[in-house]
Structures are given as structure tokens and as C-alpha cells.
PDB file of C-alpha atoms in Angstrom:
ATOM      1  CA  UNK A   1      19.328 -27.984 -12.570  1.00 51.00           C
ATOM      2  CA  UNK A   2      16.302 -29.514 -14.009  1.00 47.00           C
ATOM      3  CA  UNK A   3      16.265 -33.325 -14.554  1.00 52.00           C
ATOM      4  CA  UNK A   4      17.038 -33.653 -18.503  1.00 40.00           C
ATOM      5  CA  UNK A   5      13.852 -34.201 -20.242  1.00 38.00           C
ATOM      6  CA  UNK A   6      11.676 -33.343 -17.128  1.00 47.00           C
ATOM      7  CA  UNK A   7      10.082 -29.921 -18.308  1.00 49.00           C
ATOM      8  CA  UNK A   8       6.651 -30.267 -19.953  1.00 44.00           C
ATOM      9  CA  UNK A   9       5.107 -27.526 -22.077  1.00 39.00           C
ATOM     10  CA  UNK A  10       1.250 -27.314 -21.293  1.00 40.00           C
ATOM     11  CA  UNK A  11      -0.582 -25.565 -24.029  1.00 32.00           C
ATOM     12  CA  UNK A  12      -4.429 -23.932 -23.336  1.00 36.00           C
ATOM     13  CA  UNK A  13      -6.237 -21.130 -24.856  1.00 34.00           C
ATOM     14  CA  UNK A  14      -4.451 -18.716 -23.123  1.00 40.00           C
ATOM     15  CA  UNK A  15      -1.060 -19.584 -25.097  1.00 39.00           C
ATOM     16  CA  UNK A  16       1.979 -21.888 -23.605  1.00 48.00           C
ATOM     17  CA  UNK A  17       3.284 -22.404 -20.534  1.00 64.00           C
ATOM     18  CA  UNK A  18       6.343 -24.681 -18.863  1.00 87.00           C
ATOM     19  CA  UNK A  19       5.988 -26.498 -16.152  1.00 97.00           C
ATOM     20  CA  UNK A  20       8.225 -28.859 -14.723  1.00 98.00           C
ATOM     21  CA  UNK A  21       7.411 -32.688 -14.143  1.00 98.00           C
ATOM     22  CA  UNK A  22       6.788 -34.401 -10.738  1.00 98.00           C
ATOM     23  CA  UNK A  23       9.989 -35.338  -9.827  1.00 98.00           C
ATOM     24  CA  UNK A  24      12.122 -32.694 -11.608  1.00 98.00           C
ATOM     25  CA  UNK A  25      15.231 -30.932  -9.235  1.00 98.00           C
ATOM     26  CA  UNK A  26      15.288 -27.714  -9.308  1.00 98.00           C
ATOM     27  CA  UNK A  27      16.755 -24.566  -7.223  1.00 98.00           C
ATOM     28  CA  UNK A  28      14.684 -22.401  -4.782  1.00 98.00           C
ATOM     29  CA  UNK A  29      16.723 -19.225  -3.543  1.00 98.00           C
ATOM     30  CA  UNK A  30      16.323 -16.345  -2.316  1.00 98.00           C
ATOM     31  CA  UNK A  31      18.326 -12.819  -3.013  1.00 97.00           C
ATOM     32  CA  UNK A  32      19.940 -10.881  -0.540  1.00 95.00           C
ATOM     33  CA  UNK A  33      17.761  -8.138   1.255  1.00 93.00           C
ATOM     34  CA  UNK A  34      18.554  -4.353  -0.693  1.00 86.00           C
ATOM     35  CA  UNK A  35      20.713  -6.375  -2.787  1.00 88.00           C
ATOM     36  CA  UNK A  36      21.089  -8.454  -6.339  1.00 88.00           C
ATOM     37  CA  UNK A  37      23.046 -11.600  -4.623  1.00 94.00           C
ATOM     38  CA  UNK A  38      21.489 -14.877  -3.764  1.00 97.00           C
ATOM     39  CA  UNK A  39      22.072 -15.644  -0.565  1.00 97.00           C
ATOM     40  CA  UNK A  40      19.955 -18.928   0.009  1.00 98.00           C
ATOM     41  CA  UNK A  41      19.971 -21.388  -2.161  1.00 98.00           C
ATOM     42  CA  UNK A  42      18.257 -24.831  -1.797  1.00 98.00           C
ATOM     43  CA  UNK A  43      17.861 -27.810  -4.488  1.00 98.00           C
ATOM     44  CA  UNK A  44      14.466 -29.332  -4.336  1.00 98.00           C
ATOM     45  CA  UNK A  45      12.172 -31.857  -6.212  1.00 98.00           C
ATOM     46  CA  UNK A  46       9.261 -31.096  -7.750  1.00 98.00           C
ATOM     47  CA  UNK A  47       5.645 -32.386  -6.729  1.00 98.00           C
ATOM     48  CA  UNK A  48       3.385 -30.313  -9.049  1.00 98.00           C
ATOM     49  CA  UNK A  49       3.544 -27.682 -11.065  1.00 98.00           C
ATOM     50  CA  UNK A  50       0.945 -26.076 -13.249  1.00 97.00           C
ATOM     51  CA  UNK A  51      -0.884 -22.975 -13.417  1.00 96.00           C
ATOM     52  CA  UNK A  52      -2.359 -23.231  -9.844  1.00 97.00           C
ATOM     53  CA  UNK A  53       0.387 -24.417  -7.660  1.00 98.00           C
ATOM     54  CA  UNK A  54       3.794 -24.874  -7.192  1.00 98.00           C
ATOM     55  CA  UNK A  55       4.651 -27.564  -5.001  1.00 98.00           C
ATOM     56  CA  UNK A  56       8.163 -28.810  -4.302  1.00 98.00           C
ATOM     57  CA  UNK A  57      10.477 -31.204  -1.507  1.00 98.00           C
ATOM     58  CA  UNK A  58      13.068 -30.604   0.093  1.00 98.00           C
ATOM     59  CA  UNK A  59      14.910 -33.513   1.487  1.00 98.00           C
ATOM     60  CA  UNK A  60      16.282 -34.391   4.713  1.00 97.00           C
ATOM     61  CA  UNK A  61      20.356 -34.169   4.273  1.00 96.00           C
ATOM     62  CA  UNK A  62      19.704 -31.844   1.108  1.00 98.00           C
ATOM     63  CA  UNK A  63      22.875 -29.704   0.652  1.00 98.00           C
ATOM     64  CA  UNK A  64      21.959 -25.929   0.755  1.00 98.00           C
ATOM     65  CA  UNK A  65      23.419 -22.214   0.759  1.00 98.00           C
ATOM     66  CA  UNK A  66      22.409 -20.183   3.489  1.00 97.00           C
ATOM     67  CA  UNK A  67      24.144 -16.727   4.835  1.00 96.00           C
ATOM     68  CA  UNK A  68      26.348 -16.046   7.490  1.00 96.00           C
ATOM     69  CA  UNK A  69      28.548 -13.241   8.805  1.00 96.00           C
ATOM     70  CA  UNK A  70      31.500 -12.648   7.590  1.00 95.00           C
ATOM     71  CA  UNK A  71      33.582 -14.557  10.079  1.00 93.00           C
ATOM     72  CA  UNK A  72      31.153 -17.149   9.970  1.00 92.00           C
ATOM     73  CA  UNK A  73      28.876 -16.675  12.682  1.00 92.00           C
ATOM     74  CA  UNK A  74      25.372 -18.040  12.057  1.00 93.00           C
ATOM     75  CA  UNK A  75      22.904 -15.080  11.709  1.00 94.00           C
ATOM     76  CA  UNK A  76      20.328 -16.291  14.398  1.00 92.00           C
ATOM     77  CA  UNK A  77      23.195 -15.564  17.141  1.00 94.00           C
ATOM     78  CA  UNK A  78      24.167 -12.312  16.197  1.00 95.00           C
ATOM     79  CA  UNK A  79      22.248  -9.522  18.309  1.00 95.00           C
ATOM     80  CA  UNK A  80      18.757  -8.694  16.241  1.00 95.00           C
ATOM     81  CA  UNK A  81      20.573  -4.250  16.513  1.00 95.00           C
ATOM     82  CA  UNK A  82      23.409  -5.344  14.228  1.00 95.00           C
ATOM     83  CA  UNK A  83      21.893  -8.727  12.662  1.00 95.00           C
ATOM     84  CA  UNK A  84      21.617  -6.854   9.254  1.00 94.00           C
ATOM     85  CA  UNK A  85      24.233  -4.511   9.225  1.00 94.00           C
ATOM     86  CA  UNK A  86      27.195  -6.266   9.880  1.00 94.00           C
ATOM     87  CA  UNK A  87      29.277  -7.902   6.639  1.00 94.00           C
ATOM     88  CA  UNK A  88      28.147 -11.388   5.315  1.00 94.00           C
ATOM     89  CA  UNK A  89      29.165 -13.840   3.397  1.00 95.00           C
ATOM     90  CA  UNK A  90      27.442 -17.727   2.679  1.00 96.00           C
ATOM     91  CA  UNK A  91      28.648 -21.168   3.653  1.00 96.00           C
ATOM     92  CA  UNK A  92      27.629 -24.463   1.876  1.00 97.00           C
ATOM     93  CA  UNK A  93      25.531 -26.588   4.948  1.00 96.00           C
ATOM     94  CA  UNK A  94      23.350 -29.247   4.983  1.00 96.00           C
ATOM     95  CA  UNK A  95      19.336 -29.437   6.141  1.00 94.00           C
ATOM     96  CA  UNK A  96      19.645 -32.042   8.950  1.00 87.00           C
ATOM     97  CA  UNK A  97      15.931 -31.426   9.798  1.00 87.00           C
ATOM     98  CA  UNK A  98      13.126 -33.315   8.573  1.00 94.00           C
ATOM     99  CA  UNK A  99      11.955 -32.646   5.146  1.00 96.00           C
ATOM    100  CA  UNK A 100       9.980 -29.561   4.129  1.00 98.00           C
ATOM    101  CA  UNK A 101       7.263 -29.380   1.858  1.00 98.00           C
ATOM    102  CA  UNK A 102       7.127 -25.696  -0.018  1.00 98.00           C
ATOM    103  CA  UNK A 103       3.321 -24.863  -1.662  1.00 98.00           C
ATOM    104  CA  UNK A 104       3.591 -21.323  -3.698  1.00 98.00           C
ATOM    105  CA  UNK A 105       0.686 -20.082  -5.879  1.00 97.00           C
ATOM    106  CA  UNK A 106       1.460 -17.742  -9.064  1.00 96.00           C
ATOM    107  CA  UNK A 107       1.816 -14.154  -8.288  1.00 96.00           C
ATOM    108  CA  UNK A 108       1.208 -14.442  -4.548  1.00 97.00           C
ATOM    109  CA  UNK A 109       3.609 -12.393  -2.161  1.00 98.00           C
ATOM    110  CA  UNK A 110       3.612 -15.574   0.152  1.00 98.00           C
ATOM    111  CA  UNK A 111       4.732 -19.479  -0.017  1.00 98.00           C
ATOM    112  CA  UNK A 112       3.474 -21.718   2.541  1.00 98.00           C
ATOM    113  CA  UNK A 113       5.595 -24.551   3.992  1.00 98.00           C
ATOM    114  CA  UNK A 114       4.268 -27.919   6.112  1.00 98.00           C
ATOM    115  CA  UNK A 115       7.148 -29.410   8.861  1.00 98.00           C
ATOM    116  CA  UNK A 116       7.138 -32.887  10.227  1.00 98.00           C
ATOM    117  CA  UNK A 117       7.909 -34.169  13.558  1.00 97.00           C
ATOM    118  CA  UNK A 118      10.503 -37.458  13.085  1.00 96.00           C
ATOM    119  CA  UNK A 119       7.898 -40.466  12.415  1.00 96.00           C
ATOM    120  CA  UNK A 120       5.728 -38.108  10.199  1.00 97.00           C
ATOM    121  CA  UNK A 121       3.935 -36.104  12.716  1.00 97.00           C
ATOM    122  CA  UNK A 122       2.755 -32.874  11.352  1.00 98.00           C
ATOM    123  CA  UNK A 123       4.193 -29.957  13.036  1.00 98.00           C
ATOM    124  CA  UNK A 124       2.743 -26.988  11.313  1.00 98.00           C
ATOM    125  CA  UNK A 125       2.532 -25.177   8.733  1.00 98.00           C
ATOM    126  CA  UNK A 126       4.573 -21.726   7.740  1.00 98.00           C
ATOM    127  CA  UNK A 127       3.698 -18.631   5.828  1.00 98.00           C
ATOM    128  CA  UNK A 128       6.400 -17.287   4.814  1.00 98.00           C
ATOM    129  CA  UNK A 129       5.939 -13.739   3.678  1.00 98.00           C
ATOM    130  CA  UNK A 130       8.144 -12.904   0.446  1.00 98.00           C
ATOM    131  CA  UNK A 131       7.939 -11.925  -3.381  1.00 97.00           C
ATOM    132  CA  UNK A 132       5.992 -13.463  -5.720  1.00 98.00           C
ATOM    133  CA  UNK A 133       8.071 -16.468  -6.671  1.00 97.00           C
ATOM    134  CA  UNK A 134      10.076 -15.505 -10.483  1.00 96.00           C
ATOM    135  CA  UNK A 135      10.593 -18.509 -12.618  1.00 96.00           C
ATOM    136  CA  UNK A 136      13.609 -19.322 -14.808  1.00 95.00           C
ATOM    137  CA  UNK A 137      14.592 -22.580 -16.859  1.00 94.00           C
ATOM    138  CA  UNK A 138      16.463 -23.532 -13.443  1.00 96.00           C
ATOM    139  CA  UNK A 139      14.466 -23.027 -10.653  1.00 97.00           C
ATOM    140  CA  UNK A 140      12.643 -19.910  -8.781  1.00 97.00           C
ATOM    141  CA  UNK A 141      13.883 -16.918  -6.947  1.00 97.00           C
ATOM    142  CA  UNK A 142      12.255 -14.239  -4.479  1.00 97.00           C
ATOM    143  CA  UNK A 143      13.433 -12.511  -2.046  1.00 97.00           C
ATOM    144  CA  UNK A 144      12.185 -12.982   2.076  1.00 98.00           C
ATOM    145  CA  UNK A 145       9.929 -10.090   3.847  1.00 98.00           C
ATOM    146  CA  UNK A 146      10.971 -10.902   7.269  1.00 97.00           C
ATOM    147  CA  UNK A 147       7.685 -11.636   8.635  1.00 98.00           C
ATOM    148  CA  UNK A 148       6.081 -15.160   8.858  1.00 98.00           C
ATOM    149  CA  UNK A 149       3.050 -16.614  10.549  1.00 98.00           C
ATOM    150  CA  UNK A 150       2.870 -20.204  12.162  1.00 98.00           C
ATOM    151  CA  UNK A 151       0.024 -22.217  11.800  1.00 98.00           C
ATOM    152  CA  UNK A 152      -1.432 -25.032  13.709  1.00 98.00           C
ATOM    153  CA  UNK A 153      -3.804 -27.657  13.309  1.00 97.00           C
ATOM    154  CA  UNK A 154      -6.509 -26.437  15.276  1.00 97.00           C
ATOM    155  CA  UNK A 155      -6.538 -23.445  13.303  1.00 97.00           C
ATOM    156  CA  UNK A 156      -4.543 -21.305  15.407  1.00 98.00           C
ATOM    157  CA  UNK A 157      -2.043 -19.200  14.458  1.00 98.00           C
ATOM    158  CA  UNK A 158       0.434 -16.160  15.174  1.00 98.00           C
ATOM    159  CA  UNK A 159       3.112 -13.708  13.953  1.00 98.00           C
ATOM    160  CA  UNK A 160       6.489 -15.043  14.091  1.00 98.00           C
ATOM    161  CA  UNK A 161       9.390 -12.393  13.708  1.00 97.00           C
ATOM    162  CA  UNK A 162       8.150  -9.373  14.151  1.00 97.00           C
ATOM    163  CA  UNK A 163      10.991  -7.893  15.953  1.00 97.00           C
ATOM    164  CA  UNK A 164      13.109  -8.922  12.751  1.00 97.00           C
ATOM    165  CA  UNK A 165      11.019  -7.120  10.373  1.00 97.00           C
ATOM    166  CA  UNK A 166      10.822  -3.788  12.734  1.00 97.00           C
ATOM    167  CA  UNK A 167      14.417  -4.126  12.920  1.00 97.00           C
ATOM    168  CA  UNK A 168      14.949  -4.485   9.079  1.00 96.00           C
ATOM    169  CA  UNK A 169      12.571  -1.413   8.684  1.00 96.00           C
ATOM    170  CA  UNK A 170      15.132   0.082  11.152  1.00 96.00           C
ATOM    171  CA  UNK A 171      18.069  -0.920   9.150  1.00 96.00           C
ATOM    172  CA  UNK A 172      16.560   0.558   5.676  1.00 95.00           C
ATOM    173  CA  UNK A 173      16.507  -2.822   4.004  1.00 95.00           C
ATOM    174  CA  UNK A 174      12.318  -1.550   3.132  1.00 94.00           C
ATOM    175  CA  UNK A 175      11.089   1.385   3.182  1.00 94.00           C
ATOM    176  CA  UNK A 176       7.281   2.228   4.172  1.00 95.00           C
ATOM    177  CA  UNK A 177       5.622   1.252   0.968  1.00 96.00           C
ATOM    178  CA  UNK A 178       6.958  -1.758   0.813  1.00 96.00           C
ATOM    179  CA  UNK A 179       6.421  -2.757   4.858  1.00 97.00           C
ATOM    180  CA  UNK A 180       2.718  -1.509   4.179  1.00 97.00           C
ATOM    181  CA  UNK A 181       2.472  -4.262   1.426  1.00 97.00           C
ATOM    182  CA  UNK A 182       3.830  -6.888   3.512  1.00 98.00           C
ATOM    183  CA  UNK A 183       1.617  -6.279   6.109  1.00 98.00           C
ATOM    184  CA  UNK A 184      -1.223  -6.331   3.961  1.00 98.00           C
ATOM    185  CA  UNK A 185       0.049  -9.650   2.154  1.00 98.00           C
ATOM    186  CA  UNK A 186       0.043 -10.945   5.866  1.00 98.00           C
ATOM    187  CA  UNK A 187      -3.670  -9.877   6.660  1.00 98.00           C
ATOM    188  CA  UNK A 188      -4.665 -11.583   3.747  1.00 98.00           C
ATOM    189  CA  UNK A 189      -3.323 -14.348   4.372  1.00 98.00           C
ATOM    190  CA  UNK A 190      -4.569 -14.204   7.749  1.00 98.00           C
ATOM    191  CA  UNK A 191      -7.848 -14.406   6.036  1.00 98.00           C
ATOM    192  CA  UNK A 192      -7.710 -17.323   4.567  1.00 98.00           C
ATOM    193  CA  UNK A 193      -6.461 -18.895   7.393  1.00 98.00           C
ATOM    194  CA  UNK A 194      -9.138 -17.597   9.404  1.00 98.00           C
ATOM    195  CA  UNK A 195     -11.710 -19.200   6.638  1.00 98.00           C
ATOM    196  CA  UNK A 196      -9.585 -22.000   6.060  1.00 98.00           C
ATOM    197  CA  UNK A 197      -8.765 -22.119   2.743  1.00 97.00           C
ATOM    198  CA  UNK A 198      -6.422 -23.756   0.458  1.00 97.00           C
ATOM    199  CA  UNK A 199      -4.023 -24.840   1.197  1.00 97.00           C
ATOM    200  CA  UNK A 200      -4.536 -25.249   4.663  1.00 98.00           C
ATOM    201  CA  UNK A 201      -7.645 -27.248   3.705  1.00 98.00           C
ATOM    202  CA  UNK A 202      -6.202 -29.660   0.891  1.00 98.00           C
ATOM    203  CA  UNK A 203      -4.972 -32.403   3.420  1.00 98.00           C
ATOM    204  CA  UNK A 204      -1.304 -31.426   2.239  1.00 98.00           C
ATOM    205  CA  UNK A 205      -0.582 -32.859   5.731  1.00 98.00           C
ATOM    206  CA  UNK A 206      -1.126 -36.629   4.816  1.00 98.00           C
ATOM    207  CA  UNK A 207       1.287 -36.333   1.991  1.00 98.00           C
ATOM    208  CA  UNK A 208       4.555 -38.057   1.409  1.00 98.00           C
ATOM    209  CA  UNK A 209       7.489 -38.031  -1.069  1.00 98.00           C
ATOM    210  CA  UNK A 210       8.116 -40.863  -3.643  1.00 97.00           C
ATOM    211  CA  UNK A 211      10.485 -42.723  -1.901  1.00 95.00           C
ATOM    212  CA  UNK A 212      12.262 -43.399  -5.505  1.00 96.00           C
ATOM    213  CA  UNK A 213      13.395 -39.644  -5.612  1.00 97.00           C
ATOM    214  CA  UNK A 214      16.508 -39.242  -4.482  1.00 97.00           C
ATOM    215  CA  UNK A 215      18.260 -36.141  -2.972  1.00 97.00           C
ATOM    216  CA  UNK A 216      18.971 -33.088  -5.234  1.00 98.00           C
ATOM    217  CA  UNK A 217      22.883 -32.209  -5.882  1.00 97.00           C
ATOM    218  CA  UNK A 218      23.320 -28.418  -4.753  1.00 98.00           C
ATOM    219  CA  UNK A 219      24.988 -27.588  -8.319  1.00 96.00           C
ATOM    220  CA  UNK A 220      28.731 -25.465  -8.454  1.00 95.00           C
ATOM    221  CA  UNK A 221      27.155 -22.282 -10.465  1.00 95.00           C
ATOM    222  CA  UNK A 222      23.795 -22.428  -7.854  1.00 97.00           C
ATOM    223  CA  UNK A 223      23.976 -18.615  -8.050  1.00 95.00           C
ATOM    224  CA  UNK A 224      24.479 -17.999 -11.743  1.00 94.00           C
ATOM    225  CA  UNK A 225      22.465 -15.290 -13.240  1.00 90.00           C
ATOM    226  CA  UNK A 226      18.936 -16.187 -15.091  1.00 82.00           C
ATOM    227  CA  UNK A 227      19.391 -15.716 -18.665  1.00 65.00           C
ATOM    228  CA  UNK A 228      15.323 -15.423 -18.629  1.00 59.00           C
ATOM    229  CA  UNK A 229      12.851 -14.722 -15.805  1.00 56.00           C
ATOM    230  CA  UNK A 230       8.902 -14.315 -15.378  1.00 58.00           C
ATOM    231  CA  UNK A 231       6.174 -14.297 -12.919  1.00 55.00           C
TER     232      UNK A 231
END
């Protein structure tokens, strides 16, 4: 998926790292919950990368894989009591909203995501709670915790979804040691929020793609098998 020639090597005292190059496509997925499929699947551009940051675009009209039920009913309308344990499958669909703008540190259990009103008028921003991002020569892979938290520009914020991630709990797809962790990678966040801290505090806000990029192809084998991953 990477642009040919777009992946740097970045060599410190610490040994060798790759990184991709601003403006390198890549994939951004996510596995299936208590399973090994990918599920969502989303080609994006890269805006940094290095040892601090991963930060990537995703375009309005971007073509994307996201999960459904098995006769193709969106997951948002099915009833949150059988949400999870009916059959699914995935469908091929577009993002028609405005452009998102994904920020994910190395090794945290969270990403954080800025949305734009049309006309560039920040929204907010989005924790999304999930496993530390894995990288492989194509892209990066986690898999979703359920719970978010929506942030505002006046420092407020909330929970989003917790009735999805007691319901998940419910359905078995974590067990208690693993919905203790979330819940602690969500306080922490919350504390950084609460001090306002990066990147909340990095004016990611006032940022804006190069409009010379254009939109990432969503590529046939988007859910081939890394032959390579690491944190």
C-alpha cells in the first residue's frame, strides 16, 4: 500500500527504525472483536511519522471496509442485545463525511481523532479507546475497545458508548481483565485531557491536508495477512 519509495529508515543510537514519509498511503484497520479477521479497513495518507507520533488523513470520498450483518444491515441499527452476536459479514462503502485526522502515539492503548464541520470548523476531537497500534510494511492494525470519549474545545468532555462496551462485556467479546485495562486506559486519558496535554494542546485543530495528495485506492488484498508485525 505504501507509495513506492515513500518509507524512510531513521537511524539513532537506539538502532533503526521505518517510518513512512509525509504523504505515503497506507492502510489503518481494525480486527474483528474475539476474532483474527479485519473487519475495518481504511486507506489513509500519511502526515508524520517518527518515534513520537503517528499522524495520518483520511479523505473525504476515501473508499473503506467497514462490517455489517450478514444480510447487510448496518450495525448501528441492529438492537445494542443482539448487535454482537448476530452473523456478519463486510461491504466495500465510501466515507462521505468530512475528512478525519487520526493522531496515535507508540504503545498507547488509545488514538485520538479531530472532525471538521463542512468549511473547516472544528468539531471535536475523539479518543478512541483500542490496542496499541501494530505496524507492518503496509499499514497498522488494532483492534477497537468499545469505549470512546468526545472532546470539545472548551475542554469538556464525556464517555461516549458505554452501553456498547457493557453490552460487549455481556456478549464475552472481553473478559474482566481486559475491561479493567480499558477503563484504566480511559482514566488516563481522561487525565491528560483534564491537564490538557498533547495532543489536545498542539493546535492540531488549525491543520490542513496538502491539497496535492490525492485520495488513497482501498487495495483488492486490503485484508491480507502481515508477513511482519511490531509495536
Amino acid at each position: 500500500m505504501a507509495d513506492g519509495g515513500a518509507v524512510r529508515a531513521d537511524v539513532d543510537a537506539g538502532g533503526s527504525a521505518v517510518f513512512w514519509a509525509p504523504g505515503s498511503h497506507i492502510l489503518w484497520r481494525y480486527r474483528e472483536n474475539g476474532g483474527a479477521r479485519f473487519h475495518i479497513a481504511r486507506p489513509v495518507t500519511v502526515v508524520r511519522d517518527d518515534s513520537e507520533l503517528l499522524a495520518v488523513w483520511m479523505a473525504p470520498g476515501t473508499e473503506c471496509v467497514r462490517p455489517v450483518l450478514a444480510d447487510g444491515t448496518p450495525v448501528h441499527v441492529e438492537p445494542l442485545e443482539s448487535r454482537y452476536t448476530k452473523p456478519r459479514s463486510v461491504q466495500r462503502d465510501r466515507w462521505f463525511g468530512t475528512g478525519v485526522l487520526k493522531l496515535a502515539r507508540p504503545g498507547e492503548p488509545w488514538s485520538v481523532w479531530l472532525f471538521w464541520e463542512p468549511g473547516w470548523r472544528f468539531k471535536n476531537w475523539y479518543v478512541n479507546l483500542e490496542e496499541p497500534l501494530t505496524r507492518w510494511v503496509g499499514g497498522v492494525d488494532s483492534e477497537d475497545h468499545f469505549l470512546d470519549i468526545s472532546v470539545h474545545s472548551d475542554r469538556s468532555w464525556r464517555w461516549l458508548d458505554e452501553d456498547e462496551f457493557a453490552q460487549a462485556r455481556r456478549d464475552g467479546l472481553m473478559d474482566g481483565q481486559q475491561a479493567r485495562k480499558v477503563r484504566e486506559a480511559g482514566r488516563s486519558v481522561v487525565e491528560v485531557i483534564r491537564a490538557w496535554g498533547p495532543p489536545f494542546s498542539e493546535g492540531w485543530q488549525h491543520w490542513r491536508p496538502d491539497p496535492s495528495w490525492s485520495v488513497p485506492a482501498l487495495p483488492e488484498d486490503w485484508d491480507r495477512t502481515p508477513a511482519h508485525m511490531s509495536s
